[in-house]
Short mmCIF file of C-alpha atoms in Angstrom, two decimals:
data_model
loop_
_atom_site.label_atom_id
_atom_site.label_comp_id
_atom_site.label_asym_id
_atom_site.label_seq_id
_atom_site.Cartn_x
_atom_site.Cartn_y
_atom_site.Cartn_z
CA UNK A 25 246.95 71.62 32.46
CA UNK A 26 246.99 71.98 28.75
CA UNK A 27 243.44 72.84 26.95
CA UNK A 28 242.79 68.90 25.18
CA UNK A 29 242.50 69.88 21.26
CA UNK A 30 239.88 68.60 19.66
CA UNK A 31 237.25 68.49 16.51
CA UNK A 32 235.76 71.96 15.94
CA UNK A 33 232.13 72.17 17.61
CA UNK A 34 230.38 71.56 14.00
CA UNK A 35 232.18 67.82 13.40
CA UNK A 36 231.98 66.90 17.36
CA UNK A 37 228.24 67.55 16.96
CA UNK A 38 227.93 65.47 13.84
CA UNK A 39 229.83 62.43 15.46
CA UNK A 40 227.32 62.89 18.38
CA UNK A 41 224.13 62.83 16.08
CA UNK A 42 225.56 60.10 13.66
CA UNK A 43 225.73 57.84 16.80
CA UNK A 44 222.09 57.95 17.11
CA UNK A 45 221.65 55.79 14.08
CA UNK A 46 221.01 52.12 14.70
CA UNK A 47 224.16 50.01 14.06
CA UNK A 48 226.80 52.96 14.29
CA UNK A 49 229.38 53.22 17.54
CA UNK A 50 231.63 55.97 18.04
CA UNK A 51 234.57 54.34 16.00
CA UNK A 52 232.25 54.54 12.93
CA UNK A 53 230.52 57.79 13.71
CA UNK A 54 233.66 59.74 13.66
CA UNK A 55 235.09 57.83 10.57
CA UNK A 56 231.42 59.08 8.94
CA UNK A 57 231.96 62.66 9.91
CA UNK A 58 235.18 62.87 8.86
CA UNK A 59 234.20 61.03 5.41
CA UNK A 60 231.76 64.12 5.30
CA UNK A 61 234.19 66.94 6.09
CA UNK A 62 236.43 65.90 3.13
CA UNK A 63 234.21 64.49 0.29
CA UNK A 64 234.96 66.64 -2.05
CA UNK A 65 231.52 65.76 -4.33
CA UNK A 66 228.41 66.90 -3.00
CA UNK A 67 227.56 63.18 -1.55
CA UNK A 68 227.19 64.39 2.28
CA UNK A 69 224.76 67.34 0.90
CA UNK A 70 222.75 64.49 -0.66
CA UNK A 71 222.53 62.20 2.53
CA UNK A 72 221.22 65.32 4.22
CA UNK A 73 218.71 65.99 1.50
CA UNK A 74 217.46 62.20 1.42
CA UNK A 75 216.89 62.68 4.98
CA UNK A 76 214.56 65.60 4.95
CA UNK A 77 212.80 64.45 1.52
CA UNK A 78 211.75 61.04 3.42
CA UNK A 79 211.35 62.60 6.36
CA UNK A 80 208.94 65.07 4.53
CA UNK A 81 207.27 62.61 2.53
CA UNK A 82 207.29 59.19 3.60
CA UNK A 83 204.23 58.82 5.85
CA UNK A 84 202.07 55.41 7.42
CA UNK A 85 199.36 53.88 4.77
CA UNK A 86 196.05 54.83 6.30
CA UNK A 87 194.98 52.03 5.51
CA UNK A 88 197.58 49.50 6.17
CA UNK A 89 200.46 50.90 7.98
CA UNK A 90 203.00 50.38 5.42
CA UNK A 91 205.75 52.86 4.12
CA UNK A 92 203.85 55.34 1.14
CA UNK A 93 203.99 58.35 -0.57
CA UNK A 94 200.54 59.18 0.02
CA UNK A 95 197.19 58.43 1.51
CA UNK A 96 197.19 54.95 1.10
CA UNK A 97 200.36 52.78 -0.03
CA UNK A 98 201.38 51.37 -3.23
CA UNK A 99 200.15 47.56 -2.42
CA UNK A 100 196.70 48.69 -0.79
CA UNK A 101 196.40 50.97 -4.53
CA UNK A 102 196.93 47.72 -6.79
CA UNK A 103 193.34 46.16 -7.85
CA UNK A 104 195.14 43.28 -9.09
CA UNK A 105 195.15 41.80 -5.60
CA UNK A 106 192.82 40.09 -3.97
CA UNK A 107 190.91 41.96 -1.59
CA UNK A 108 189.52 40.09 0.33
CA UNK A 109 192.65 38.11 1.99
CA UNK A 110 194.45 40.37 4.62
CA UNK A 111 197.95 38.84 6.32
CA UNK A 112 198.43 40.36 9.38
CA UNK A 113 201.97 41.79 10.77
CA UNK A 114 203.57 43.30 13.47
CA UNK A 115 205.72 45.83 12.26
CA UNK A 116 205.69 47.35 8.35
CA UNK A 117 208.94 46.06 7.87
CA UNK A 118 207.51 42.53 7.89
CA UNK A 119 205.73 43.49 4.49
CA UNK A 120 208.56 43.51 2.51
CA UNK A 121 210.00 40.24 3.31
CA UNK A 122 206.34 38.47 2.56
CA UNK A 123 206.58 40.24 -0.60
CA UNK A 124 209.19 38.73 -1.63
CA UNK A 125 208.40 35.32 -1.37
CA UNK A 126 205.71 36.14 -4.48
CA UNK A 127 203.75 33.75 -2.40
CA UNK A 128 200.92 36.12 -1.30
CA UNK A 129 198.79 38.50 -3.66
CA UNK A 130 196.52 39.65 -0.48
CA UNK A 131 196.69 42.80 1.24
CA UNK A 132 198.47 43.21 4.56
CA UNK A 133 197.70 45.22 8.09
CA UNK A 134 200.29 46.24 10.44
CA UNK A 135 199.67 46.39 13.92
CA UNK A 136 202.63 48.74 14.42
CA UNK A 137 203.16 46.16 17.60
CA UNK A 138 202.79 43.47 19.80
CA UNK A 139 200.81 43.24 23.53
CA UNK A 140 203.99 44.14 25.58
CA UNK A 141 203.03 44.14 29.48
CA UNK A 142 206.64 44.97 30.16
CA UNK A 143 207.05 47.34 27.98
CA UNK A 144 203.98 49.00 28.60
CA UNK A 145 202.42 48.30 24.97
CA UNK A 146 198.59 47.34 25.50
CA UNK A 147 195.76 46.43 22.59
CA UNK A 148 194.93 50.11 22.40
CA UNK A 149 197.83 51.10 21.74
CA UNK A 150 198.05 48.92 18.58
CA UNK A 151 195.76 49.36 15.11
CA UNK A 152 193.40 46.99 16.31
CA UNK A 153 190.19 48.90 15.92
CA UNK A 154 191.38 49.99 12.50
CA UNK A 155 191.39 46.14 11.30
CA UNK A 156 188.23 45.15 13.23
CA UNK A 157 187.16 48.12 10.47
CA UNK A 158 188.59 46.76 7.59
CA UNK A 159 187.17 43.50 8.14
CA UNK A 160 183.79 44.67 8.42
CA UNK A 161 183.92 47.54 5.50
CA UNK A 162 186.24 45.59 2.79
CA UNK A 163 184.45 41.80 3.14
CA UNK A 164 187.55 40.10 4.04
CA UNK A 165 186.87 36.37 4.60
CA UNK A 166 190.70 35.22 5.83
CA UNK A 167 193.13 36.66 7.73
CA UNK A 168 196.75 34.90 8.06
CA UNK A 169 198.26 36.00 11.23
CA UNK A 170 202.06 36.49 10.50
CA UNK A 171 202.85 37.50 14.12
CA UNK A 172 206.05 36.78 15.99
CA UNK A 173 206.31 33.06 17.29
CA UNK A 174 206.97 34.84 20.42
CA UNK A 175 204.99 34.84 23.70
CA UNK A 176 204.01 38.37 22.85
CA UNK A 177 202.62 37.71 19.45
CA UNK A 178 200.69 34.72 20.81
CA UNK A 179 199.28 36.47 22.99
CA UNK A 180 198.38 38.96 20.75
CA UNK A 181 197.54 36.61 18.08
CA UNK A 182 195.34 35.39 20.81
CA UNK A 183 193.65 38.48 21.57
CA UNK A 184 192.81 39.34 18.04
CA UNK A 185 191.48 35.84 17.59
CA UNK A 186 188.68 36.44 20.54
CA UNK A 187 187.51 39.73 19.19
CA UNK A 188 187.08 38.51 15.88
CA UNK A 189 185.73 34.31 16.59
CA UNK A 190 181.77 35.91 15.96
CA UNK A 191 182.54 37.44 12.78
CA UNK A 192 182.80 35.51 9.42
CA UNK A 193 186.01 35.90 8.99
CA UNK A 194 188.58 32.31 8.36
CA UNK A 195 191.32 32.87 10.79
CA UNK A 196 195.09 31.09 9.99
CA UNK A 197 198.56 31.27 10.94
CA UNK A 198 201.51 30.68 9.22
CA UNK A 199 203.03 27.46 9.23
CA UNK A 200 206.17 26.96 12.20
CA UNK A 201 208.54 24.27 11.87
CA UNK A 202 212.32 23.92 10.73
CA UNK A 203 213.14 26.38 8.45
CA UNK A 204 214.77 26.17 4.55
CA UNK A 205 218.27 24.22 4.88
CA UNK A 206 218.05 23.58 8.33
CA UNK A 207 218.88 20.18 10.08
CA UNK A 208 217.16 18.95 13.30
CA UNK A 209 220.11 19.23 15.24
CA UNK A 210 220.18 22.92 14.86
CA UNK A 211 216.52 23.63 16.01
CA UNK A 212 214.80 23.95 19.36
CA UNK A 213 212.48 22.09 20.82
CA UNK A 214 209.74 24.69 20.30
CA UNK A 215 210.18 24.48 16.68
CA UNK A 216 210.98 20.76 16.60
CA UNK A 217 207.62 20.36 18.77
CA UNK A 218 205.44 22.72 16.24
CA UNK A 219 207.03 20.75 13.30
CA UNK A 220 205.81 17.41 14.38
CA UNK A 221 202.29 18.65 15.42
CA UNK A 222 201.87 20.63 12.04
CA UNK A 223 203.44 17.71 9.85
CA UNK A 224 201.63 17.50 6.61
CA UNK A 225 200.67 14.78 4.17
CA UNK A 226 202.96 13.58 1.59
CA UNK B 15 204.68 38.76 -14.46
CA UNK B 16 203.45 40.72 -11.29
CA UNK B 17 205.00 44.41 -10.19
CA UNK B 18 207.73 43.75 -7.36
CA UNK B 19 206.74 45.89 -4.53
CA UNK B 20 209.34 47.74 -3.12
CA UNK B 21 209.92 50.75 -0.87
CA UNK B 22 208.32 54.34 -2.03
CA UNK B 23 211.20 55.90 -4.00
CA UNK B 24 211.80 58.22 -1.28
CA UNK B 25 213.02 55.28 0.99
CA UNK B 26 215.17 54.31 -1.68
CA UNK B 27 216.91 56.72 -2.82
CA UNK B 28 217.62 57.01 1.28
CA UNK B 29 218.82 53.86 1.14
CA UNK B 30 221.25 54.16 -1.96
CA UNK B 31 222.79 57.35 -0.57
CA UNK B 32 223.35 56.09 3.08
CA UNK B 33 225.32 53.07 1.42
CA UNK B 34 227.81 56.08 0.26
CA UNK B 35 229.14 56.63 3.91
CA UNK B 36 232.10 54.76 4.71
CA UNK B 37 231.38 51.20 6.72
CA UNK B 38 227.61 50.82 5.68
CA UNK B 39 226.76 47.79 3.68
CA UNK B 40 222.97 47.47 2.41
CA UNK B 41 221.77 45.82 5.09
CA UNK B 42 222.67 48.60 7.29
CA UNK B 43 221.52 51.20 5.01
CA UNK B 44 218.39 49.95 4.75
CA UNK B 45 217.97 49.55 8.67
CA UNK B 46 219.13 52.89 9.05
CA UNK B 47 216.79 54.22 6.55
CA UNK B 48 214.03 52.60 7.87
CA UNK B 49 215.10 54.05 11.51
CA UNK B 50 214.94 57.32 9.94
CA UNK B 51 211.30 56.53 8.59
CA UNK B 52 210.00 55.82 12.13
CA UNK B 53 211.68 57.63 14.02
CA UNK B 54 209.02 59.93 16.77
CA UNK B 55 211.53 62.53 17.20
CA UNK B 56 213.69 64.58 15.55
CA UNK B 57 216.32 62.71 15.11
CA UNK B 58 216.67 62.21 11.51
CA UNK B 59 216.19 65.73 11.08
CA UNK B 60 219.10 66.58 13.62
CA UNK B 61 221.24 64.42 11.47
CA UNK B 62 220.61 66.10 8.83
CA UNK B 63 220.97 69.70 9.77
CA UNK B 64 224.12 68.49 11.09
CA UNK B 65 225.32 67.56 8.22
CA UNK B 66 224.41 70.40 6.48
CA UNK B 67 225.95 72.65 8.89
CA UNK B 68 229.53 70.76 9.07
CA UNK B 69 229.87 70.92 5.21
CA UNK B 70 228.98 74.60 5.56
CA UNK B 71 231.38 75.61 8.16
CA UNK B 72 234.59 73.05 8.34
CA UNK B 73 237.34 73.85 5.89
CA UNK B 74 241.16 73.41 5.82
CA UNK B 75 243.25 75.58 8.13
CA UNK B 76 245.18 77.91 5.79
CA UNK B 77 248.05 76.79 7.63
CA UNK B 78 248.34 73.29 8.92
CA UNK B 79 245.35 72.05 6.51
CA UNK B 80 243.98 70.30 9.67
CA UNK B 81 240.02 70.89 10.39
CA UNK B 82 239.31 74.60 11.34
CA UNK B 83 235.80 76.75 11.94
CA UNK B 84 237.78 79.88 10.48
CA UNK B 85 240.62 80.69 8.19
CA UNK B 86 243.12 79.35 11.09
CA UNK B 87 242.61 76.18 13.30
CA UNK B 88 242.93 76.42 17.18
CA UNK B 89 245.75 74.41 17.18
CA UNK B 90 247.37 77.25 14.74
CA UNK B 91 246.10 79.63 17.03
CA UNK B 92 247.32 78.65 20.48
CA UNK B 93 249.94 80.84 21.75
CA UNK B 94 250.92 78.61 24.11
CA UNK B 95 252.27 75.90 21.50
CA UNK B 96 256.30 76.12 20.35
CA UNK B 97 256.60 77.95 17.25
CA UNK B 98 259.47 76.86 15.51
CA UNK B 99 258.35 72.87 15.82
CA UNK B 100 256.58 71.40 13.04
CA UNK B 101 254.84 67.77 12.98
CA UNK B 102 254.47 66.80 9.09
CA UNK B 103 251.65 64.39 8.61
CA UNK B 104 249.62 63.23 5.41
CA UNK B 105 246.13 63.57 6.69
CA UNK B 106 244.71 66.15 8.66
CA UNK B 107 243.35 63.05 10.67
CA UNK B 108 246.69 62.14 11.80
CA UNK B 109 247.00 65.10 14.20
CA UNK B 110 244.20 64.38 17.19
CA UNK B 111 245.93 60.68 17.60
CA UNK B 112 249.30 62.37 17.90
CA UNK B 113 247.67 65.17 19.95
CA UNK B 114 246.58 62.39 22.28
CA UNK B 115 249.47 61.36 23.60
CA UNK B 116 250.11 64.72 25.09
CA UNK B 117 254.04 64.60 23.72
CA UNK B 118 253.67 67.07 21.55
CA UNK B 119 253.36 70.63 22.07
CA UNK B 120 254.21 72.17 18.60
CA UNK B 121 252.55 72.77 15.47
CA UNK B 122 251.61 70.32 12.95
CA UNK B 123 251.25 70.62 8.59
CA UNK B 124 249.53 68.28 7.07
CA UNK B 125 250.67 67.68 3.33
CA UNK B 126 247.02 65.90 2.35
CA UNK B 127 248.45 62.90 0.91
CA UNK B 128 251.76 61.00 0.17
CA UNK B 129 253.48 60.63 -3.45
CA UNK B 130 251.92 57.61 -5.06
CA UNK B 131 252.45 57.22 -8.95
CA UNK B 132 250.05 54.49 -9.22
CA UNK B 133 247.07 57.41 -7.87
CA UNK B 134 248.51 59.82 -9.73
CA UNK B 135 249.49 61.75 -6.62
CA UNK B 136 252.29 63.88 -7.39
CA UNK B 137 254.60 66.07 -5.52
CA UNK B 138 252.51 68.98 -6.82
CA UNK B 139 249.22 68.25 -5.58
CA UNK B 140 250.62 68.30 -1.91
CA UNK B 141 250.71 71.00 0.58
CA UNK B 142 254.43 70.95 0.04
CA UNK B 143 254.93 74.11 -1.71
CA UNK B 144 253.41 75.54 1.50
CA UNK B 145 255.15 73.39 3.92
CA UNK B 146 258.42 75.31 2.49
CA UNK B 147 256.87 78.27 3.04
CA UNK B 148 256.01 78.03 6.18
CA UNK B 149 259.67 77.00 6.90
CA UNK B 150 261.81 80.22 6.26
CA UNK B 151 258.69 82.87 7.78
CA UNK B 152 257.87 80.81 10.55
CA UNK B 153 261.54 80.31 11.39
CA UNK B 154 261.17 76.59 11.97
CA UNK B 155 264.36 74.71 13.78
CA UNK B 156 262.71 71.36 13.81
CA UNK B 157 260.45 68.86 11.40
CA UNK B 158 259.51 65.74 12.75
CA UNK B 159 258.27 63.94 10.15
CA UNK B 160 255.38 61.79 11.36
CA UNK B 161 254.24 60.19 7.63
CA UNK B 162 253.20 56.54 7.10
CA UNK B 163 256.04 54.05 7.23
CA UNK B 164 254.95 52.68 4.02
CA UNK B 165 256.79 52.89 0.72
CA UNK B 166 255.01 56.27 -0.33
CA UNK B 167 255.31 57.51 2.70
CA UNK B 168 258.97 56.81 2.70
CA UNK B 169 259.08 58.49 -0.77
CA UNK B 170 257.52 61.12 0.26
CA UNK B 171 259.80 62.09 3.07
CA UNK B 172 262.77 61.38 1.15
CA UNK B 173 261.69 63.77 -1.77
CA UNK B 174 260.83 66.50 0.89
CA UNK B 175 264.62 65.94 3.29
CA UNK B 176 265.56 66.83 -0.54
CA UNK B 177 264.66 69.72 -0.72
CA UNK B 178 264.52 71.05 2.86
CA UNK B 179 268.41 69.68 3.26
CA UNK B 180 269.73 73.08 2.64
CA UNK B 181 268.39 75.00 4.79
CA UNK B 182 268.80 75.52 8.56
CA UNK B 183 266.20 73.27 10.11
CA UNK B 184 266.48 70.07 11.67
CA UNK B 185 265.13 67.07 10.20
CA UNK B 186 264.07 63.78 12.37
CA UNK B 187 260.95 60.89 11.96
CA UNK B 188 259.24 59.39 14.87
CA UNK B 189 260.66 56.21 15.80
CA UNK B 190 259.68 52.56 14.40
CA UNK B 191 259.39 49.69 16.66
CA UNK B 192 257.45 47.06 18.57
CA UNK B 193 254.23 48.19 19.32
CA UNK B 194 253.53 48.66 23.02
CA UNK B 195 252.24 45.90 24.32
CA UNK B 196 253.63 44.36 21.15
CA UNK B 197 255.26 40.94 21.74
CA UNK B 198 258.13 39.99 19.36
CA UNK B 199 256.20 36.71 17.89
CA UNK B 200 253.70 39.31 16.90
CA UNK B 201 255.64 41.79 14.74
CA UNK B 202 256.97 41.61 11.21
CA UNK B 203 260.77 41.66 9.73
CA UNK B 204 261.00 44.89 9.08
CA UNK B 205 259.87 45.95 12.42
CA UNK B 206 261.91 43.94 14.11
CA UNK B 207 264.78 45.25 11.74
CA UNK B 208 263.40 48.57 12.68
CA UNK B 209 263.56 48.19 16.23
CA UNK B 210 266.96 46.68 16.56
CA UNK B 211 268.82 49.66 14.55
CA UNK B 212 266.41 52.02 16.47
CA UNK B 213 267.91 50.63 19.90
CA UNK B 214 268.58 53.06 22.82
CA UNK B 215 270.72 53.10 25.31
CA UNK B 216 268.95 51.72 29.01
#
């Protein structure tokens, strides 16, 4: 049997690693590599520098769990927003699409998470403690819980509700119903059902 | 007018170089980037070294031009291959496919490209020069000329019969037809056309 040619070990190993990245089979991993082998500008070197410098610099907000630079991130750092309003997320990658609504000048907290049974995520493993904190040390008097309409952010939602029902603190959730250009025959009954209870007055 | 709060300039510039690879839009940039971000492992860092270590140590095989760890590729290497049979290609990504189907047991050169006017591609900035040379030292009896059967691949191979028609080395193309699999409804005119002069005897 005749030895199967293949890549030299440098480009099989790159296809290999480039599959690791979310989104990218092995069809597009090898059409990467071999976009790398022959750019003849110094884009690949780039990538690979881009990589490190985030890697290197990028760390969690101590404060609210978002993407920064430093200590604390760029939204927690701007004193023209009110500090006193916090809207509470899952994940930091829900900040950015609340930004951009413009609808919200508060400051957010990221759980980095959701009460997971399954998949072995409990409250302690979330940054719970750190906004029982905040709520006590920065006088915030609402909270808008922007969790998943999911059966794990209720229940989280519902956690964080009972530890926090003594304090003086206005609890709220964002609104659920059928979303921007949507028609009724294209939403669930879930969402149908939270429309109608949370109609409003017109 | 408020600041729009985006990503730390790290993140960013992630994001605008990923969108460079072949295949990845913004949105997949951006999820990738943010992968990289939160990654717990070393991933990100793999990829990168990877990278790094590709561009470092792939070049060109001084002979075929396909993808080598040292001056010659292993395909160039291998003793075991025919030595007077040459596969001409345009990319050095052409060869593994071919080397696929097992049929083939000589050598390949790749000429990097096919004449095309309307790129500026030019006889001269081929590997054809080198493609002659290899003809009269290596002692080659056979060319099969594997380019694309477009027009500028069909150009191409009918400036290089030119020039190889004096000397003493055969000169054939892989054949056109149906696809396998390939029903007739399926292909195109010229295909068909193809496949109809191409006939062989059952």
């Amino acid at each position: 049997m005749l030895k199967r040619t293949e890549y030299p070990a440098a480009i099989r190993n790159l296809i290999a690693q480039l599959r690791q990245m979310p989104g990218v089979g092995p069809r597009s991993a090898e059409r990467i590599a071999l976009w790398m082998v022959r750019a003849r500008n110094g884009q690949p070197e780039q990538i690979a520098r881009a990589i490190a410098d985030t890697r290197r610099s990028i760390r969690a907000c101590n404060l609210c769990g978002f993407f920064a630079a430093s200590e604390i991130c760029e939204i927690c750092v701007d004193s023209s927003r009110a500090t006193d309003l916090l809207c509470l997320v899952e994940q930091p990658t829900d900040i950015l699409p609340l930004e951009k609504t413009g609808a919200f000048r508060g400051r957010y907290h990221s759980l980095g998470g959701k009460i997971s049974p399954l998949d072995h995520v409990g409250p302690e493993d979330l940054r719970i403690k750190e906004l029982l904190d905040r709520v006590d040390r920065e006088k915030i008097s609402e909270i808008i819980f922007a969790l998943p309409a999911d059966v794990e952010g209720e229940a989280t939602t519902n956690y964080i509700v009972d530890l926090l029902k003594s304090k003086p603190v206005a609890l709220t959730r964002i609104a659920r119903g059928i979303p921007a250009g949507g028609g009724l025959e294209s939403a669930d009954e879930l969402t149908l059902a939270a429309a109608l209870s949370g109609r409003t007055k017109l």
